[in-house]
PDB file of C-alpha atoms in Angstrom:
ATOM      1  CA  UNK A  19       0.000   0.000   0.000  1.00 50.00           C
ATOM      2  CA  UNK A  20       1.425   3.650  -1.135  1.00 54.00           C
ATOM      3  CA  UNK A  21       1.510   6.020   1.631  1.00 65.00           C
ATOM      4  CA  UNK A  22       2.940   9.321   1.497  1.00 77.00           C
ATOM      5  CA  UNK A  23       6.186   8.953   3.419  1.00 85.00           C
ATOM      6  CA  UNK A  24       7.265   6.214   0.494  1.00 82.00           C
ATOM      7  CA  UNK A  25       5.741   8.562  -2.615  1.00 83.00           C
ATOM      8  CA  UNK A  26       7.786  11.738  -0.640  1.00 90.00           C
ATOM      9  CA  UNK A  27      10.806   9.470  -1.216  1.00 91.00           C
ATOM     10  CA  UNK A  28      10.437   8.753  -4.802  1.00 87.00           C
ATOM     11  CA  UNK A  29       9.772  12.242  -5.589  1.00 91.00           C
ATOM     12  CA  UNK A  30      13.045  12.841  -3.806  1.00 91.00           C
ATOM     13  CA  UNK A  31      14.794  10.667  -5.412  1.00 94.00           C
ATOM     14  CA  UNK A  32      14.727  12.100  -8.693  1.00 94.00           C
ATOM     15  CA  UNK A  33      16.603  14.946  -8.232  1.00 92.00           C
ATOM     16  CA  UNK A  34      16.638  18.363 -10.704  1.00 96.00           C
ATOM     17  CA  UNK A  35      19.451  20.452 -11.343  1.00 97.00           C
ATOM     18  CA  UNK A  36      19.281  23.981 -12.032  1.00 98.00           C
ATOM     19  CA  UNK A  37      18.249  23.830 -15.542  1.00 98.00           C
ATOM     20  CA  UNK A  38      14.899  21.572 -14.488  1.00 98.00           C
ATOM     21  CA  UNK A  39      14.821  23.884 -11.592  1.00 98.00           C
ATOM     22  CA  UNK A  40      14.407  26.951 -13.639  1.00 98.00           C
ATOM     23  CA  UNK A  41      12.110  25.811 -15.860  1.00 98.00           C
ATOM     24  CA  UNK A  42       9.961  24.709 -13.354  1.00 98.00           C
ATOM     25  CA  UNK A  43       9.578  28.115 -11.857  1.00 98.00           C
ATOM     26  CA  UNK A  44       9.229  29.609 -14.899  1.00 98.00           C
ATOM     27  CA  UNK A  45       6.076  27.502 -15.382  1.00 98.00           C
ATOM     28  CA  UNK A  46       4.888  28.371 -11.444  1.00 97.00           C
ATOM     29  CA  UNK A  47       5.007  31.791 -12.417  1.00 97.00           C
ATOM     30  CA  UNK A  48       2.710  31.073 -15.468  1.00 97.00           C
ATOM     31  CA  UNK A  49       0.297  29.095 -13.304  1.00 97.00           C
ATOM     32  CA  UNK A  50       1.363  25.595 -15.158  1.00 96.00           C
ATOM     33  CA  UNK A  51       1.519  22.273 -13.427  1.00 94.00           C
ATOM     34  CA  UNK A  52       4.342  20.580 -14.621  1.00 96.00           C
ATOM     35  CA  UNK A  53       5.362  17.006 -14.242  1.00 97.00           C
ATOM     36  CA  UNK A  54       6.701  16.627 -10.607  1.00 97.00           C
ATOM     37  CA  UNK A  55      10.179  14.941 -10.123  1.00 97.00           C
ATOM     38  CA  UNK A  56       9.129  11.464  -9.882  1.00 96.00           C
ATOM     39  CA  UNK A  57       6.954  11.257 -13.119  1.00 97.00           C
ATOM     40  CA  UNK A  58       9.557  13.262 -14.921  1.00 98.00           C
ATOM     41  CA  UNK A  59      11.652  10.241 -14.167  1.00 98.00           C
ATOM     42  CA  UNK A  60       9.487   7.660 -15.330  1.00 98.00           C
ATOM     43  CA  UNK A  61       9.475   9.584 -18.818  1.00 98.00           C
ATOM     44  CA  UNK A  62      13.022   9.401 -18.495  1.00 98.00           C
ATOM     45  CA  UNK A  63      13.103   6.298 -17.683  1.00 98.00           C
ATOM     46  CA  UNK A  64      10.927   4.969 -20.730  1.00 98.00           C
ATOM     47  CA  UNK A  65      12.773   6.740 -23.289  1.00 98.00           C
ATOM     48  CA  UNK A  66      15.604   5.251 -22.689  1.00 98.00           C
ATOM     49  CA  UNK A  67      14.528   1.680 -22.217  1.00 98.00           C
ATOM     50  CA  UNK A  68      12.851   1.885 -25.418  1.00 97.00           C
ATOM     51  CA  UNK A  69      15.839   3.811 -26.852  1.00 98.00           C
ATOM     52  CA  UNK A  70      13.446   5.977 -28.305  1.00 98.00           C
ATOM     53  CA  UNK A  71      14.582   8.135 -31.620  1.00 98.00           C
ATOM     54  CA  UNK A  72      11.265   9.772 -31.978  1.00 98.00           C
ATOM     55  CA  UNK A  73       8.872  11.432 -29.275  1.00 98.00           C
ATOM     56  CA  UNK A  74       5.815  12.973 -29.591  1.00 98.00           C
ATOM     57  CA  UNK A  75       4.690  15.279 -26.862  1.00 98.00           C
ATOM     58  CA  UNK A  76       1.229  17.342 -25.957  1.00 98.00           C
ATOM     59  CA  UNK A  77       1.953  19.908 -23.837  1.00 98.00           C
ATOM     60  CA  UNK A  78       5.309  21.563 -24.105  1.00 98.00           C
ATOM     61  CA  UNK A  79       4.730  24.263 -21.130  1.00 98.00           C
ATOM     62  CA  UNK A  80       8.024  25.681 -20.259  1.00 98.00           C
ATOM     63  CA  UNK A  81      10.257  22.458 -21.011  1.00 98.00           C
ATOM     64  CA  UNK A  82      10.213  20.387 -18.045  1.00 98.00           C
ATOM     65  CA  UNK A  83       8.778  17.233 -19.311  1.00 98.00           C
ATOM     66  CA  UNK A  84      10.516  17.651 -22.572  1.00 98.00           C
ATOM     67  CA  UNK A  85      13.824  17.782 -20.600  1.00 98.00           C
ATOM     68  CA  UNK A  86      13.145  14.586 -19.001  1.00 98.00           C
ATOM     69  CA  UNK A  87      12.330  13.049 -22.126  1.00 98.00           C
ATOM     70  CA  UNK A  88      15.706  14.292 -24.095  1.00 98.00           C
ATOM     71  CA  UNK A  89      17.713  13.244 -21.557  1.00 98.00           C
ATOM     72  CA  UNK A  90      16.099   9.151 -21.969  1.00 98.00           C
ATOM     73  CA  UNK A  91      16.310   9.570 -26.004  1.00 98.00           C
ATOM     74  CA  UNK A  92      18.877   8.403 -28.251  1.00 98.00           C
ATOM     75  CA  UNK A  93      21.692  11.167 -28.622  1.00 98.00           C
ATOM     76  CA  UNK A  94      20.235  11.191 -32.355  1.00 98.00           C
ATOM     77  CA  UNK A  95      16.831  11.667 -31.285  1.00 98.00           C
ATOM     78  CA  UNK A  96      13.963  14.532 -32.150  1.00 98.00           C
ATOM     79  CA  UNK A  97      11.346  15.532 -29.556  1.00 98.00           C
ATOM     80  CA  UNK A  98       8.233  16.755 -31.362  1.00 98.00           C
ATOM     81  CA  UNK A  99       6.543  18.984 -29.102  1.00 98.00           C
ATOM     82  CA  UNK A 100       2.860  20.585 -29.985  1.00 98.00           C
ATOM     83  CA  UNK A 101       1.485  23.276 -27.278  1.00 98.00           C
ATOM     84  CA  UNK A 102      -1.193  25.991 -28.245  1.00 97.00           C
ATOM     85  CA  UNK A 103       0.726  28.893 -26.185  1.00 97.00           C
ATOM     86  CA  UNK A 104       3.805  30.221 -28.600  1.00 97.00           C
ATOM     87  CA  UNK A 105       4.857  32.580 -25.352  1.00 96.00           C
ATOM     88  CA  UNK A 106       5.239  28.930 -23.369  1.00 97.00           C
ATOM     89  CA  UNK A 107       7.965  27.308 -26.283  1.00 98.00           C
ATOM     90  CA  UNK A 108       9.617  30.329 -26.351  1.00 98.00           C
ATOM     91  CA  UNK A 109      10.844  29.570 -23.052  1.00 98.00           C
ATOM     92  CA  UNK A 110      10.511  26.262 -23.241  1.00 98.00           C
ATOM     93  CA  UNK A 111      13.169  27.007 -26.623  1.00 98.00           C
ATOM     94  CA  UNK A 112      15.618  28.565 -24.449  1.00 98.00           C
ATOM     95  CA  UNK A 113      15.227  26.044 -21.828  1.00 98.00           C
ATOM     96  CA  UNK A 114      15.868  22.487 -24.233  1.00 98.00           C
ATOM     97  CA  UNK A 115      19.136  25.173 -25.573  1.00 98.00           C
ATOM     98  CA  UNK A 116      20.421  25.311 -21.278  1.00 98.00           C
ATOM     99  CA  UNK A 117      20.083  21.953 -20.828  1.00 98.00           C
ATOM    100  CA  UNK A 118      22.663  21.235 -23.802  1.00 98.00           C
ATOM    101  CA  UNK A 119      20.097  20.373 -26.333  1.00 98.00           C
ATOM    102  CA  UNK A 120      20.573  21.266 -30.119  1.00 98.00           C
ATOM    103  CA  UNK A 121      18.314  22.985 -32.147  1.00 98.00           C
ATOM    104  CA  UNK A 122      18.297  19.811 -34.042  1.00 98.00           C
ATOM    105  CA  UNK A 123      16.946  17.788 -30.986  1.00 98.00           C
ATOM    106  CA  UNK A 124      13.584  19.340 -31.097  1.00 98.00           C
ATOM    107  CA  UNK A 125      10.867  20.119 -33.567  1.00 98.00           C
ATOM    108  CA  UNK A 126       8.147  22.625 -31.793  1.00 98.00           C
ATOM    109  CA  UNK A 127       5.161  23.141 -33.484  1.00 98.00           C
ATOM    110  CA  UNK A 128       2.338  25.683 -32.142  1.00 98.00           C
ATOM    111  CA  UNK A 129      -1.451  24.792 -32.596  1.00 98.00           C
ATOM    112  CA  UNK A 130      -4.158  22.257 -31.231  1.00 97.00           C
ATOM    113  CA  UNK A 131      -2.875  19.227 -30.721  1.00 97.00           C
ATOM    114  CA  UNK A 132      -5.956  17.120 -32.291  1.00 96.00           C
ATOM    115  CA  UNK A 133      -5.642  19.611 -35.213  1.00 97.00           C
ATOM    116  CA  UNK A 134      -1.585  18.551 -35.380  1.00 98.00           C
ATOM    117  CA  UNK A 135      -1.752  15.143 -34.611  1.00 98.00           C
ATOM    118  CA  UNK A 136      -3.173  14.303 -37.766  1.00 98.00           C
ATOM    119  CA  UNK A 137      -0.449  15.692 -40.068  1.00 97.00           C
ATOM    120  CA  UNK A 138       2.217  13.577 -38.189  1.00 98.00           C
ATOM    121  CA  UNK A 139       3.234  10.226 -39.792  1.00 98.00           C
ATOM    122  CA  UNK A 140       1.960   6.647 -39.254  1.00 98.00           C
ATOM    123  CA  UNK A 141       3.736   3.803 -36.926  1.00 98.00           C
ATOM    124  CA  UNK A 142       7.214   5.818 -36.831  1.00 98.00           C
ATOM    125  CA  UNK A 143       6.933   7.089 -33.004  1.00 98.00           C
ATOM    126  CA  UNK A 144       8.476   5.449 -30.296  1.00 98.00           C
ATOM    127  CA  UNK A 145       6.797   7.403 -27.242  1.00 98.00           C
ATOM    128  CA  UNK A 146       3.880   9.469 -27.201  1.00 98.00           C
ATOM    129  CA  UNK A 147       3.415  11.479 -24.149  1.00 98.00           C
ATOM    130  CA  UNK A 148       0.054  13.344 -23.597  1.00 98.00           C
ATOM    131  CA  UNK A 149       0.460  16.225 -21.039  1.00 97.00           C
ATOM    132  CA  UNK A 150      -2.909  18.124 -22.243  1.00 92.00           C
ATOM    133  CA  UNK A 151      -6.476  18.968 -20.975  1.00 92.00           C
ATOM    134  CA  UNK A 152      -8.302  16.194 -19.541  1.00 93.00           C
ATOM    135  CA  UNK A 153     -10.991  16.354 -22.571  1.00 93.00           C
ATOM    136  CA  UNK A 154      -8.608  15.340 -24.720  1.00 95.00           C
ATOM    137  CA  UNK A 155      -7.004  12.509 -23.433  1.00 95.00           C
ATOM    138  CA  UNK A 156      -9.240  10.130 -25.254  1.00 95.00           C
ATOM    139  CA  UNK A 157      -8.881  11.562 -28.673  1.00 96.00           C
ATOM    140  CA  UNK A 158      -5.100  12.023 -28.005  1.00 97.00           C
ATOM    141  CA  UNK A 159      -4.939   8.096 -26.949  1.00 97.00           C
ATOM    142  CA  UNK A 160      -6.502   6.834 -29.967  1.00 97.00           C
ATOM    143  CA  UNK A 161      -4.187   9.262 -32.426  1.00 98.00           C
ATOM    144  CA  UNK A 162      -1.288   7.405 -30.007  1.00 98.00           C
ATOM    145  CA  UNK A 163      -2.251   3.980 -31.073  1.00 97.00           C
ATOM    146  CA  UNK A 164      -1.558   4.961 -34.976  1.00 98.00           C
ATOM    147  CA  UNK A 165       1.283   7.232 -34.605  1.00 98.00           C
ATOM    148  CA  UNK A 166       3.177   4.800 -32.464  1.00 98.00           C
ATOM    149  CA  UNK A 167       5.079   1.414 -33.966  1.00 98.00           C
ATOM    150  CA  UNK A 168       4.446  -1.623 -32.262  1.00 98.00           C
ATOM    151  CA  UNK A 169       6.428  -1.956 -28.875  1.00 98.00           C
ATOM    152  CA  UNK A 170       5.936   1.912 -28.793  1.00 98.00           C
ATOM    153  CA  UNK A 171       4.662   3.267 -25.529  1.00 98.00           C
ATOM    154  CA  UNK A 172       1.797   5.549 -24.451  1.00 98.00           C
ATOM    155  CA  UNK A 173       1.888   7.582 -21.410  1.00 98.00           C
ATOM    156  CA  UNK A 174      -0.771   9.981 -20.361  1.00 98.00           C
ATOM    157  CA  UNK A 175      -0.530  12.878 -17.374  1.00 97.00           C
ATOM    158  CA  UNK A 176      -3.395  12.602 -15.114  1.00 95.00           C
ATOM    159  CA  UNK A 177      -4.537   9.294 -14.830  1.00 94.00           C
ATOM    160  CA  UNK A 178      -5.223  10.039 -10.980  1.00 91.00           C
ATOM    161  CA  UNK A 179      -7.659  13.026 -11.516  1.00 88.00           C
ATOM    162  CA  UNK A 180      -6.141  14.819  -8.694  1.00 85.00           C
ATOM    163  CA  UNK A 181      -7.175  11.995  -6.632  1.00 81.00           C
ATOM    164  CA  UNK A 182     -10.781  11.807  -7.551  1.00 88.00           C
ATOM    165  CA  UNK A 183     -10.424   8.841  -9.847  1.00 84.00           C
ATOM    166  CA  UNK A 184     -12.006   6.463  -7.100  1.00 83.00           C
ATOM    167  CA  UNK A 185     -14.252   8.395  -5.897  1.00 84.00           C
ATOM    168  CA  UNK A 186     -17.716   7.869  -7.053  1.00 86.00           C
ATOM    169  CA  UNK A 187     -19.519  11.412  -6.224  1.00 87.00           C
ATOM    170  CA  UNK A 188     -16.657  12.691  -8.401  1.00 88.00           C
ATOM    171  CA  UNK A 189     -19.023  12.958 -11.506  1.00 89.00           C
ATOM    172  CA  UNK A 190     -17.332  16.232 -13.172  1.00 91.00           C
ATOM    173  CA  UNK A 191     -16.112  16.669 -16.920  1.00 89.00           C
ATOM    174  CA  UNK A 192     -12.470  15.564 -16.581  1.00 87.00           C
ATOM    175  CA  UNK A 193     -13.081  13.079 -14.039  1.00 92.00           C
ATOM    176  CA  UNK A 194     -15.692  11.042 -15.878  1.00 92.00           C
ATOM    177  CA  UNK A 195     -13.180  11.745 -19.357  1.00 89.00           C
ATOM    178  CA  UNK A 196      -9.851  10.164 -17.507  1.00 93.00           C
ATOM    179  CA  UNK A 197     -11.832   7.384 -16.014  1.00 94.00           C
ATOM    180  CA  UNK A 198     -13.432   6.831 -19.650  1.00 93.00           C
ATOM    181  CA  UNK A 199      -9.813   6.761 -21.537  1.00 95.00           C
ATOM    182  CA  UNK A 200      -8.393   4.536 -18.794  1.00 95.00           C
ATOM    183  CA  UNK A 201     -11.251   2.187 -19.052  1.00 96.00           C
ATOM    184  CA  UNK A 202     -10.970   1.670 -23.033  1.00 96.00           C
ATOM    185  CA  UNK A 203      -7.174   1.114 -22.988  1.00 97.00           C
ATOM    186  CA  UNK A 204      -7.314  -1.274 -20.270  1.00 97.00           C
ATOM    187  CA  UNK A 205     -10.135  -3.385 -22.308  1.00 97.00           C
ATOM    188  CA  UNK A 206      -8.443  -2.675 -25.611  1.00 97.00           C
ATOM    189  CA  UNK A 207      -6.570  -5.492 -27.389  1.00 97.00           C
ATOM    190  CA  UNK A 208      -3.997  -2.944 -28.911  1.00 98.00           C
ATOM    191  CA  UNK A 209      -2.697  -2.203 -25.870  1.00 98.00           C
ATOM    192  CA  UNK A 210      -0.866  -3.883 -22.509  1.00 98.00           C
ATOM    193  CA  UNK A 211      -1.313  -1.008 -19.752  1.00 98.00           C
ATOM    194  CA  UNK A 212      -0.738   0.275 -16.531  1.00 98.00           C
ATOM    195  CA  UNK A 213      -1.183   2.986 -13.833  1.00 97.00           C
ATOM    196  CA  UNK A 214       2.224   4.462 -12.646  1.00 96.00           C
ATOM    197  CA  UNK A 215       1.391   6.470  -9.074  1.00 93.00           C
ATOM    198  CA  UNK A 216       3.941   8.883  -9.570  1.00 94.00           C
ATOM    199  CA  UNK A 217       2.930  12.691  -9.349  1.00 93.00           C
ATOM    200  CA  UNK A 218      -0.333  13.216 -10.995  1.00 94.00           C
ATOM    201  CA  UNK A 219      -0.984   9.331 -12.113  1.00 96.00           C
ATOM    202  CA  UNK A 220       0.734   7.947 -15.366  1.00 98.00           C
ATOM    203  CA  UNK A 221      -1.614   5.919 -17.571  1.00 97.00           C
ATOM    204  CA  UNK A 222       0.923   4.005 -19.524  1.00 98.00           C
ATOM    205  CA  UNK A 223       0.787   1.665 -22.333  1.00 98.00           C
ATOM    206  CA  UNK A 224       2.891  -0.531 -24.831  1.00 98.00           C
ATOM    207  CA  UNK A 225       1.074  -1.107 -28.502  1.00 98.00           C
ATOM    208  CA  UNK A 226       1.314  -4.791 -28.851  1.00 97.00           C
TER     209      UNK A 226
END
């Protein structure tokens, strides 16, 4: 059984230099939630046992999941990055430079995500990770499962609902549209999932 004292540790664990630091305030000052320590380690973490080339990811906000995701990629590897707010890649453009990152490494494109999504290629991606508004998540899933190759992984920021996933008075919009998109990829065949606790719940899958 989680309790706090062991999730405190794992957050802990996963320490953040300054670079991760600063863009982390940066997106406090804007009012963004960004991935906390632990789940930025996770993405880490899968990027680099999948030795992922290609990345998609929903939600650039000022860099700090994108970070964590670079640093798990292939040295050759290009982090496509779609976010709606131009004034949030522009810092999130300086920060990927800080952290070492070439130009090269990243390809930022500005716009609606579901209005993106479709222009990106079949079956090449090797992680998708879907950072975006709850509403979304089940459209962004099912875009995942053809823009992914097989043995690619899905991982989607949330999956808790700020702890109202098990609750069953919790009956709101994004409540009732996480516990719908974690429903259908746990009873899809495409897909072998899981639920990572760390920060806001990770909703992770592989495509078979």
């Amino acid at each position: 059984m989680q309790t706090a004292q062991p999730l405190q540790f794992a957050e802990a664990y996963a320490a953040e230099d300054v670079v991760l630091q600063t863009a982390r305030g940066l997106a406090h000052e804007l009012g963004l939630d960004s991935v906390t320590p632990g789940a930025g380690s996770v993405l880490r973490l899968l990027a680099a046992a999948g030795n992922a080339k290609a990345v998609v990811e929903i939600g650039t906000g000022t860099g700090v999941s994108g970070v964590w995701l670079l640093r798990g990629m292939r040295p050759d590897g290009v982090l496509t990055t779609i976010d709606v707010e131009n004034e949030h890649q522009r810092i999130a453009r300086r920060i990927f430079l800080e952290a070492g990152f070439a130009t090269s490494r990243t390809r930022i494109i500005t716009g609606r995500a579901l209005d993106v999504l479709p222009r990106l290629a079949d079956g090449v991606y090797d992680l998708v990770f879907v950072d975006a508004d709850a509403t979304e998540f089940g459209a962004c899933a099912e875009a995942a499962l053809r823009l992914l190759r097989p043995g690619g992984v899905l991982v989607v920021n949330g999956a808790m609902a700020n702890g109202r996933i098990s609750d069953p008075a919790a009956r709101d919009v994004d409540t009732l549209t996480i516990r719908e998109t974690v429903r259908s990829v746990r009873e899809a065949e495409e897909w072998i999932p899981a639920v990572i606790p760390s920060g806001a719940g990770l909703l992770t899958a592989v495509k078979r």
